[in-house]
Coordinates of C-alpha atoms and ligand atoms in Angstrom, one line a residue:
M1 CA 0.0 0.0 0.0
E2 CA 1.2 3.5 -0.9
P3 CA 1.7 5.7 2.1
M4 CA -0.9 8.3 2.6
W5 CA 1.3 11.3 2.1
R6 CA 2.3 10.3 -1.4
E7 CA -1.4 10.3 -2.4
R8 CA -2.0 13.7 -0.9
G9 CA 0.7 15.3 -2.9
L10 CA 3.0 16.0 -0.1
Y11 CA 6.1 15.1 -2.0
P12 CA 6.9 18.6 -3.2
F13 CA 6.5 19.9 0.3
L14 CA 8.8 17.3 1.8
G15 CA 11.3 18.1 -1.0
L16 CA 11.4 21.7 0.0
L17 CA 11.8 20.8 3.5
S18 CA 14.8 18.7 2.9
I19 CA 16.4 21.3 0.7
A20 CA 15.9 23.8 3.5
A21 CA 17.4 21.4 6.0
L22 CA 20.4 20.8 3.8
L23 CA 20.9 24.6 3.2
Y24 CA 20.8 25.1 7.0
M25 CA 23.3 22.3 7.7
N26 CA 25.7 23.5 5.1
F27 CA 25.7 27.3 5.7
G28 CA 24.5 27.6 9.3
D29 CA 25.2 31.2 10.3
R30 CA 25.0 32.6 6.7
V31 CA 21.5 31.3 5.7
T32 CA 18.7 33.0 7.5
F33 CA 15.1 32.2 6.6
P34 CA 12.7 34.9 5.8
V35 CA 10.1 35.6 8.2
L36 CA 6.7 34.7 6.7
W37 CA 4.3 35.9 9.4
Q38 CA 4.5 38.7 11.9
P39 CA 2.0 39.9 14.5
R40 CA 0.0 42.9 13.6
M41 CA 1.1 46.0 15.5
S42 CA 0.2 49.6 15.1
F43 CA 2.4 52.7 15.3
V44 CA 2.4 54.8 18.5
G45 CA 1.5 58.4 18.2
T46 CA 0.8 61.2 20.6
N47 CA -2.3 63.2 21.4
S48 CA -1.4 66.2 23.6
T49 CA 0.4 64.8 26.6
R50 CA -0.4 61.2 26.0
F51 CA 0.9 58.3 23.9
V52 CA -1.8 56.7 21.8
V53 CA -2.3 53.8 19.6
I54 CA -5.0 53.3 17.1
D55 CA -6.4 49.8 16.9
Q56 CA -7.8 48.0 13.9
N57 CA -11.3 49.5 14.5
G58 CA -9.9 53.0 14.4
E59 CA -10.4 53.4 18.1
Q60 CA -7.7 55.6 19.9
S61 CA -6.4 54.2 23.2
T62 CA -4.0 55.9 25.6
L63 CA -0.9 54.0 26.1
Y64 CA 1.3 54.0 29.4
V65 CA 4.7 52.4 29.2
N66 CA 6.4 50.0 31.5
G67 CA 9.6 49.0 29.9
W68 CA 13.3 48.3 30.4
N69 CA 16.7 48.8 28.9
S70 CA 18.9 46.0 27.4
Y71 CA 21.4 47.9 25.4
W72 CA 23.0 44.7 24.1
L73 CA 20.3 43.3 21.8
M74 CA 22.1 44.0 18.5
E75 CA 25.5 42.9 19.8
E76 CA 24.1 39.5 21.1
S77 CA 22.2 39.0 17.8
V78 CA 25.2 39.1 15.5
W79 CA 26.3 35.5 16.2
S80 CA 23.8 32.6 16.1
N81 CA 25.3 31.1 19.3
S82 CA 24.2 34.1 21.4
R83 CA 20.9 35.0 19.9
H84 CA 19.0 32.8 22.4
R85 CA 19.9 35.5 25.0
V86 CA 18.0 38.2 23.0
S87 CA 15.0 35.9 22.4
K88 CA 14.9 35.0 26.1
M89 CA 15.2 38.7 27.3
L90 CA 12.3 39.8 25.0
K91 CA 10.2 36.8 26.0
R92 CA 10.8 37.3 29.7
G93 CA 10.2 41.1 29.3
A94 CA 6.9 40.3 27.8
E95 CA 6.1 37.9 30.6
M96 CA 6.7 40.8 33.1
G97 CA 4.0 42.6 31.1
M98 CA 6.5 45.1 29.7
T99 CA 5.9 46.6 26.2
V100 CA 8.9 48.7 25.4
C101 CA 12.7 48.0 25.4
R102 CA 15.3 50.6 24.7
T103 CA 18.5 49.5 23.1
W104 CA 21.6 50.7 21.0
A105 CA 21.3 50.9 17.3
F106 CA 25.0 52.0 17.1
N107 CA 28.4 50.5 17.4
D108 CA 30.9 52.8 15.8
G109 CA 34.6 52.3 15.1
D110 CA 36.9 49.4 14.8
G111 CA 35.8 47.6 18.0
H112 CA 34.3 44.2 18.3
N113 CA 31.1 43.7 16.2
S114 CA 31.0 47.2 15.2
L115 CA 28.2 48.3 12.9
Q116 CA 29.7 51.4 11.3
I117 CA 33.4 50.7 10.7
S118 CA 34.0 54.0 9.1
P119 CA 31.7 56.8 8.0
G120 CA 28.9 55.2 5.9
N121 CA 30.7 51.8 5.8
F122 CA 28.7 49.1 7.4
N123 CA 29.3 45.5 8.6
E124 CA 26.3 43.8 7.0
K125 CA 26.6 40.9 9.5
V126 CA 26.1 43.3 12.4
F127 CA 23.1 44.9 10.6
R128 CA 21.6 41.5 10.2
G129 CA 21.9 41.3 14.0
L130 CA 19.9 44.4 14.4
D131 CA 17.4 43.0 11.9
F132 CA 17.0 39.9 14.1
A133 CA 16.5 41.9 17.3
I134 CA 13.7 43.9 15.7
V135 CA 12.0 40.8 14.3
E136 CA 12.3 39.1 17.6
A137 CA 10.9 42.1 19.5
R138 CA 7.8 42.1 17.2
K139 CA 7.3 38.4 17.7
H140 CA 6.9 39.2 21.4
R141 CA 4.9 42.4 20.8
I142 CA 7.6 44.5 22.3
R143 CA 8.4 47.9 20.7
L144 CA 11.9 49.2 20.6
I145 CA 13.4 52.7 21.3
L146 CA 16.4 52.7 19.2
S147 CA 19.2 55.1 20.1
L148 CA 21.4 56.4 17.3
V149 CA 24.7 57.4 18.8
N150 CA 26.4 57.6 22.2
N151 CA 27.6 60.7 23.9
L152 CA 30.0 58.5 25.9
N153 CA 32.9 56.6 24.5
A154 CA 31.4 53.2 24.8
F155 CA 30.6 51.7 21.4
G156 CA 32.5 54.5 19.7
G157 CA 30.3 57.5 20.5
K158 CA 30.7 61.0 19.5
A159 CA 34.5 60.8 20.1
Q160 CA 34.8 58.2 17.2
Y161 CA 33.0 60.6 14.8
V162 CA 35.4 63.4 15.8
K163 CA 38.3 61.0 15.2
W164 CA 37.1 60.0 11.8
A165 CA 37.0 63.7 10.7
K166 CA 40.5 64.3 12.0
E167 CA 41.8 61.3 10.3
A168 CA 40.2 62.5 7.0
G169 CA 42.3 65.7 7.4
F170 CA 39.5 68.0 8.5
N171 CA 40.5 70.9 10.8
V172 CA 38.5 69.7 13.8
S173 CA 39.1 71.2 17.3
S174 CA 40.4 68.9 19.9
S175 CA 37.1 68.9 21.9
T176 CA 34.7 66.1 21.1
D177 CA 32.0 68.7 21.3
S178 CA 32.8 69.4 17.6
F179 CA 30.5 66.5 17.1
F180 CA 27.7 69.0 17.5
S181 CA 29.0 71.8 15.2
H182 CA 31.5 70.6 12.6
P183 CA 29.7 70.4 9.2
T184 CA 31.6 67.3 8.1
I185 CA 30.8 65.4 11.3
K186 CA 27.1 66.4 11.2
G187 CA 27.1 65.1 7.7
Y188 CA 28.5 61.8 8.9
Y189 CA 25.8 61.5 11.5
K190 CA 23.1 62.3 9.0
D191 CA 24.4 59.7 6.6
Y192 CA 24.3 57.2 9.5
V193 CA 20.8 58.0 10.4
K194 CA 19.7 57.8 6.8
A195 CA 21.2 54.3 6.5
I196 CA 19.5 53.1 9.6
V197 CA 16.0 54.6 9.0
T198 CA 15.9 53.5 5.4
R199 CA 17.3 50.0 6.1
K200 CA 15.2 47.2 4.7
N201 CA 15.1 44.3 7.2
S202 CA 16.9 41.3 5.7
L203 CA 14.6 38.9 7.6
S204 CA 11.1 40.6 7.3
G205 CA 11.6 42.8 4.2
V206 CA 10.1 45.7 6.2
R207 CA 11.9 49.0 6.1
Y208 CA 12.8 50.3 9.5
S209 CA 10.8 53.5 8.7
E210 CA 7.7 51.3 8.2
E211 CA 8.3 49.0 11.2
P212 CA 5.6 49.3 14.0
A213 CA 7.8 47.4 16.4
I214 CA 10.0 50.5 16.5
F215 CA 8.5 52.8 19.3
A216 CA 10.7 55.7 18.7
W217 CA 14.2 57.0 17.5
E218 CA 16.4 58.6 20.0
L219 CA 19.0 61.1 18.7
I220 CA 21.7 60.5 21.2
N221 CA 22.2 58.8 24.5
E222 CA 22.8 61.5 27.3
P223 CA 24.1 64.5 25.2
R224 CA 26.5 66.7 27.0
C225 CA 28.3 69.6 25.4
T226 CA 30.5 71.3 27.9
S227 CA 32.6 73.8 26.0
S228 CA 31.9 77.4 26.7
S229 CA 28.6 78.8 25.5
S230 CA 27.6 75.5 24.2
A231 CA 23.9 75.5 24.9
P232 CA 23.1 77.1 21.5
V233 CA 25.4 74.6 19.8
L234 CA 23.5 71.6 21.2
Q235 CA 20.1 73.3 20.7
S236 CA 20.7 73.8 17.0
W237 CA 22.1 70.4 16.6
I238 CA 18.9 68.9 17.9
I239 CA 16.8 71.2 15.7
D240 CA 18.8 70.3 12.6
M241 CA 18.9 66.5 13.3
A242 CA 15.3 66.2 14.4
A243 CA 14.1 67.9 11.2
F244 CA 16.3 65.6 9.2
I245 CA 14.9 62.4 10.7
K246 CA 11.4 63.7 10.3
S247 CA 12.1 64.3 6.6
L248 CA 12.9 60.6 6.3
D249 CA 10.4 59.0 8.6
Q250 CA 7.1 60.7 9.7
K251 CA 5.6 57.5 11.2
H252 CA 7.9 57.2 14.2
L253 CA 8.1 59.3 17.3
L254 CA 11.4 61.1 18.1
T255 CA 13.0 62.0 21.4
V256 CA 16.4 63.5 22.3
G257 CA 17.9 61.1 24.9
L258 CA 18.4 63.7 27.6
E259 CA 19.4 63.1 31.2
G260 CA 17.0 65.9 32.0
F261 CA 19.1 68.4 33.7
Y262 CA 18.0 72.1 33.7
G263 CA 20.3 74.7 32.2
P264 CA 21.5 77.9 34.0
E265 CA 18.8 79.8 32.2
T266 CA 16.0 77.9 33.8
T267 CA 16.6 79.4 37.2
E268 CA 13.3 78.5 38.7
R269 CA 14.2 74.8 38.3
S270 CA 17.9 74.9 39.4
G271 CA 16.8 73.3 42.7
A272 CA 15.7 70.2 40.8
N273 CA 19.2 69.5 39.6
P274 CA 21.4 67.2 41.6
G275 CA 24.0 69.8 41.9
D276 CA 25.3 73.0 40.4
W277 CA 27.5 70.8 38.1
A278 CA 24.4 69.5 36.3
S279 CA 23.6 72.8 34.7
S280 CA 27.0 73.1 32.9
F281 CA 26.5 70.4 30.2
G282 CA 24.9 72.7 27.6
S283 CA 21.6 70.8 27.8
D284 CA 18.3 72.2 29.1
F285 CA 15.3 69.9 29.6
I286 CA 12.8 72.5 28.7
Q287 CA 14.5 74.2 25.8
N288 CA 15.7 70.9 24.2
S289 CA 12.5 69.1 24.6
A290 CA 10.4 72.0 23.4
I291 CA 11.8 71.6 19.9
E292 CA 8.9 71.1 17.5
N293 CA 10.1 67.8 15.9
I294 CA 10.7 66.3 19.3
D295 CA 7.5 64.3 20.1
F296 CA 8.1 63.4 23.7
A297 CA 10.5 64.3 26.5
S298 CA 13.1 61.9 27.9
V299 CA 14.7 61.9 31.4
H300 CA 17.1 59.7 33.2
A301 CA 17.2 59.1 37.1
Y302 CA 20.3 57.9 39.0
P303 CA 20.1 59.2 42.6
D304 CA 22.8 56.7 43.6
S305 CA 25.3 58.3 41.1
W306 CA 24.2 61.9 41.2
I307 CA 24.0 62.3 45.0
P308 CA 26.2 59.4 46.2
D309 CA 26.7 60.8 49.7
A310 CA 23.0 61.3 50.5
D311 CA 21.2 58.7 52.6
L312 CA 18.2 56.8 51.4
K313 CA 15.6 59.3 52.6
E314 CA 17.3 62.2 51.0
K315 CA 17.7 60.2 47.7
A316 CA 14.0 59.4 47.9
N317 CA 13.0 63.0 48.4
Y318 CA 15.2 64.1 45.7
L319 CA 13.9 61.5 43.2
S320 CA 10.4 62.2 44.1
K321 CA 10.8 66.0 43.3
W322 CA 12.9 65.2 40.2
V323 CA 10.0 63.2 38.8
D324 CA 7.3 65.8 39.8
Y325 CA 9.2 68.6 38.2
H326 CA 9.5 66.8 34.9
V327 CA 6.0 65.6 34.8
N328 CA 4.7 69.1 35.5
D329 CA 7.0 70.7 33.0
S330 CA 5.9 68.1 30.4
E331 CA 2.2 68.6 31.2
Y332 CA 2.0 72.4 31.6
V333 CA 5.0 73.8 29.7
L334 CA 6.0 71.3 27.0
K335 CA 2.6 69.8 26.5
K336 CA 4.2 66.4 25.5
P337 CA 4.4 63.1 27.1
V338 CA 7.6 62.3 29.2
L339 CA 9.3 58.9 29.5
F340 CA 11.8 58.2 32.2
T341 CA 14.0 56.3 29.8
E342 CA 16.6 55.2 32.3
V343 CA 15.8 54.6 36.0
G344 CA 18.7 52.9 37.9
S345 CA 19.7 52.2 41.4
S346 CA 22.5 50.2 43.0
L347 CA 22.0 46.5 42.9
H348 CA 22.9 45.4 46.4
A349 CA 22.2 48.2 48.7
K350 CA 19.7 47.2 51.3
E351 CA 18.2 48.8 54.4
Q352 CA 16.1 47.0 57.0
G353 CA 15.6 44.0 54.7
T354 CA 14.4 46.0 51.7
Y355 CA 16.4 46.7 48.7
D356 CA 17.0 50.4 48.1
R357 CA 16.5 49.6 44.5
D358 CA 13.0 48.5 45.1
F359 CA 12.2 51.5 47.3
L360 CA 13.5 54.0 44.8
L361 CA 12.0 52.3 41.7
K362 CA 8.6 52.2 43.5
I363 CA 8.7 56.0 43.9
V364 CA 9.1 56.5 40.2
Y365 CA 6.4 53.8 39.4
D366 CA 4.0 55.3 41.8
K367 CA 4.4 58.8 40.4
I368 CA 3.9 57.5 36.9
Y369 CA 0.8 55.6 37.9
E370 CA -0.6 58.7 39.7
S371 CA 0.0 60.8 36.6
A372 CA -1.5 58.2 34.4
K373 CA -4.6 57.9 36.4
R374 CA -5.1 61.7 35.9
R375 CA -4.3 61.2 32.2
Q376 CA -1.2 63.5 32.6
A377 CA 2.2 63.6 30.9
G378 CA 4.0 61.0 33.1
A379 CA 3.8 58.3 30.4
G380 CA 6.1 55.6 31.7
A381 CA 9.5 54.4 33.0
L382 CA 12.2 52.0 31.8
I383 CA 14.4 50.3 34.3
W384 CA 18.2 50.4 33.7
Q385 CA 19.0 47.6 32.8
L386 CA 18.0 43.9 32.5
L387 CA 20.2 41.0 31.5
V388 CA 19.7 37.2 31.2
E389 CA 22.0 34.7 33.0
K390 CA 25.7 34.5 32.2
M391 CA 26.1 38.1 30.9
E392 CA 28.4 39.5 33.5
D393 CA 30.4 41.3 30.7
Y394 CA 27.4 43.5 30.1
G395 CA 26.7 44.3 33.7
D396 CA 27.3 47.5 35.6
Q397 CA 26.3 48.4 39.2
F398 CA 22.7 48.8 38.1
S399 CA 22.2 45.6 36.0
L400 CA 20.2 42.6 37.1
V401 CA 18.6 39.3 36.0
A402 CA 15.1 40.3 37.1
W403 CA 13.9 36.8 37.9
E404 CA 16.8 36.3 40.3
H405 CA 15.4 39.2 42.4
P406 CA 11.8 38.2 43.3
S407 CA 10.9 41.5 45.0
T408 CA 11.9 43.6 42.0
Y409 CA 10.3 41.3 39.6
K410 CA 7.0 41.5 41.4
L411 CA 7.3 45.3 41.4
I412 CA 7.9 45.4 37.7
L413 CA 5.0 43.0 36.9
E414 CA 2.6 44.9 39.1
Q415 CA 3.5 48.2 37.5
S416 CA 2.9 46.7 34.0
C417 CA -0.5 45.5 35.0
R418 CA -1.8 48.5 36.8
L419 CA -0.8 50.7 33.8
R420 CA -2.5 48.2 31.5
S421 CA -5.7 48.4 33.6
I422 CA -5.8 52.1 32.7
F423 CA -5.4 51.3 29.1
Y424 CA -8.4 48.9 29.4
E425 CA -10.7 51.5 31.2
G426 CA -13.9 52.0 29.3
K427 CA -13.3 49.1 27.0
T428 CA -15.9 46.4 27.0
N429 CA -14.0 43.6 25.3
R430 CA -11.0 43.0 27.5
K431 CA -11.0 39.3 28.6
L432 CA -7.5 38.3 29.6
N433 CA -6.7 34.7 29.0
S434 CA -5.1 32.6 31.7
G435 CA -1.6 32.7 30.0
D436 CA -1.6 36.5 30.2
P437 CA 1.0 37.9 32.7
C438 CA -1.7 40.1 34.2
F439 CA -4.3 37.4 34.6
G440 CA -5.5 37.6 38.1
L441 CA -3.7 41.0 38.7
I442 CA -6.2 43.2 36.9
S443 CA -9.8 43.0 38.2
Ligands
NAG1 C1 -7.2 63.4 21.4 O1 -7.9 62.9 22.5 C2 -9.1 63.5 22.7 C3 -9.6 63.0 24.1 O2 -9.5 61.6 24.2 C4 -10.0 63.2 21.6 O3 -11.3 63.8 21.8 C5 -9.4 63.8 20.3 O4 -10.3 63.4 19.3 C6 -8.0 63.2 20.1 N1 -7.4 63.9 19.0 C7 -7.1 63.3 17.8 C8 -6.4 64.2 16.9 O5 -7.2 62.2 17.6
NAG2 C1 41.7 75.5 12.1 O1 40.7 76.1 12.8 C2 41.1 77.0 13.7 C3 39.8 77.5 14.5 O2 38.7 77.2 13.9 C4 41.7 78.1 13.0 O3 42.2 79.1 13.9 C5 43.0 77.6 12.2 O4 43.6 78.6 11.5 C6 42.5 76.5 11.3 N1 43.8 75.9 10.7 C7 43.9 75.6 9.4 C8 45.1 75.0 9.0 O5 43.0 75.9 8.6
NAG3 C1 3.3 70.0 40.2 O1 2.0 70.5 39.9 C2 1.0 70.3 40.9 C3 -0.3 70.7 40.4 O2 -0.2 72.0 39.8 C4 1.5 71.1 42.2 O3 0.6 70.8 43.3 C5 2.9 70.6 42.5 O4 3.4 71.4 43.6 C6 3.9 70.7 41.4 N1 5.1 70.1 41.7 C7 6.3 70.7 41.4 C8 7.5 70.0 41.9 O5 6.4 71.6 40.7

């Protein structure tokens, strides 16, 4: 008797399958299979001081963000033997109810797994790593905030751009602040941004500019420009670059990547800065975030680094005010949403059995929740930063494997779910299935 599958015409299918298997066995790393199906997602927009998504029925819902940083997604996606870490992190992030992850879309210079080897010259293999990270994020319905360059030297940063210009024979001042002013260097950065934004994903075929799993672009991680009278220099750089990105991509939101310090001009806010030093970086939260093409404000929060000598109570008071000021300014002055894109606290410090980290994180989470309940500008927070096991090389004093810290894990999950319950308010059709991380946590 002939086997069933021959009669049913399965031969061609089995043939294809074995060709695929052969290709895979022979080329391993080099052959990647196209993604045939991706979950439907919509782009995130803003309406006044709120993030919104429009669902398939055209209904607009307000979105509050609980998220995290894992700056290493691209790096760990380059080689097939480490990609499982990226998949695991995104899966576990989704299991904590989180919806947004912030990560680096840059690695400049001749370092390990660098993406941009020299101006406009890319390592395709690393680019495919970024492609993978984006596809994998979408698979878990996570949206990414992609940062486009570093102010710091890690992964090249603005110093690498300045070095490139010098090596090419341009008359560049010795300060790395020429990143923000020298026409050649500004040109390098624009070329870079254009290559990223117009990139066609090798796995999904979707252009980055058309990819709903990208939440937003971030111009630069923690810009500082400290040379004398530098505030106008940074301000005009942001204006120029924001307009440039918007000319390439009108679908995605854009933010600066600020730490959130107030400049010397904003005297009524100088008390919010962690010290006088913080007003001397050429940045100003209000002025920089007010720029028309900047869709939402971004702020970081590191009381342990900024006021290291303060005790926990002082840090808590400080942090609480820091969040209030930025939420108020975003609500009443900027009239834009604000995301606390990095919230970090030392890993091991403990007082009376409670981790300082949990205590400080909860202050930010509570403030966001209170703001969200009032439909105000405090739109979300992203913890800095999460890892999976065996990633010590990527660690710093603020990095953790969340599921190894049950109290922090619980805090994150509960924040995700109470923000989601606001998203669900007024909606009739909101049954959670038992596999949902918020099942049982949202009434
Ligand atoms: C913004 O939100 C308000 C209040 O929910 C709504 O009435 C309005 O139509 C929205 N605006 C746009 C442009 O969708
Ligand atoms: C390089 O620039 C500086 C300041 O912008 C200028 O004083 C100097 O003359 C320039 N050098 C050359 C060789 O053009
Ligand atoms: C923020 O605004 C509220 C309401 O106007 C006000 O009560 C509060 O004092 C403000 N906080 C700061 C730090 O400005």
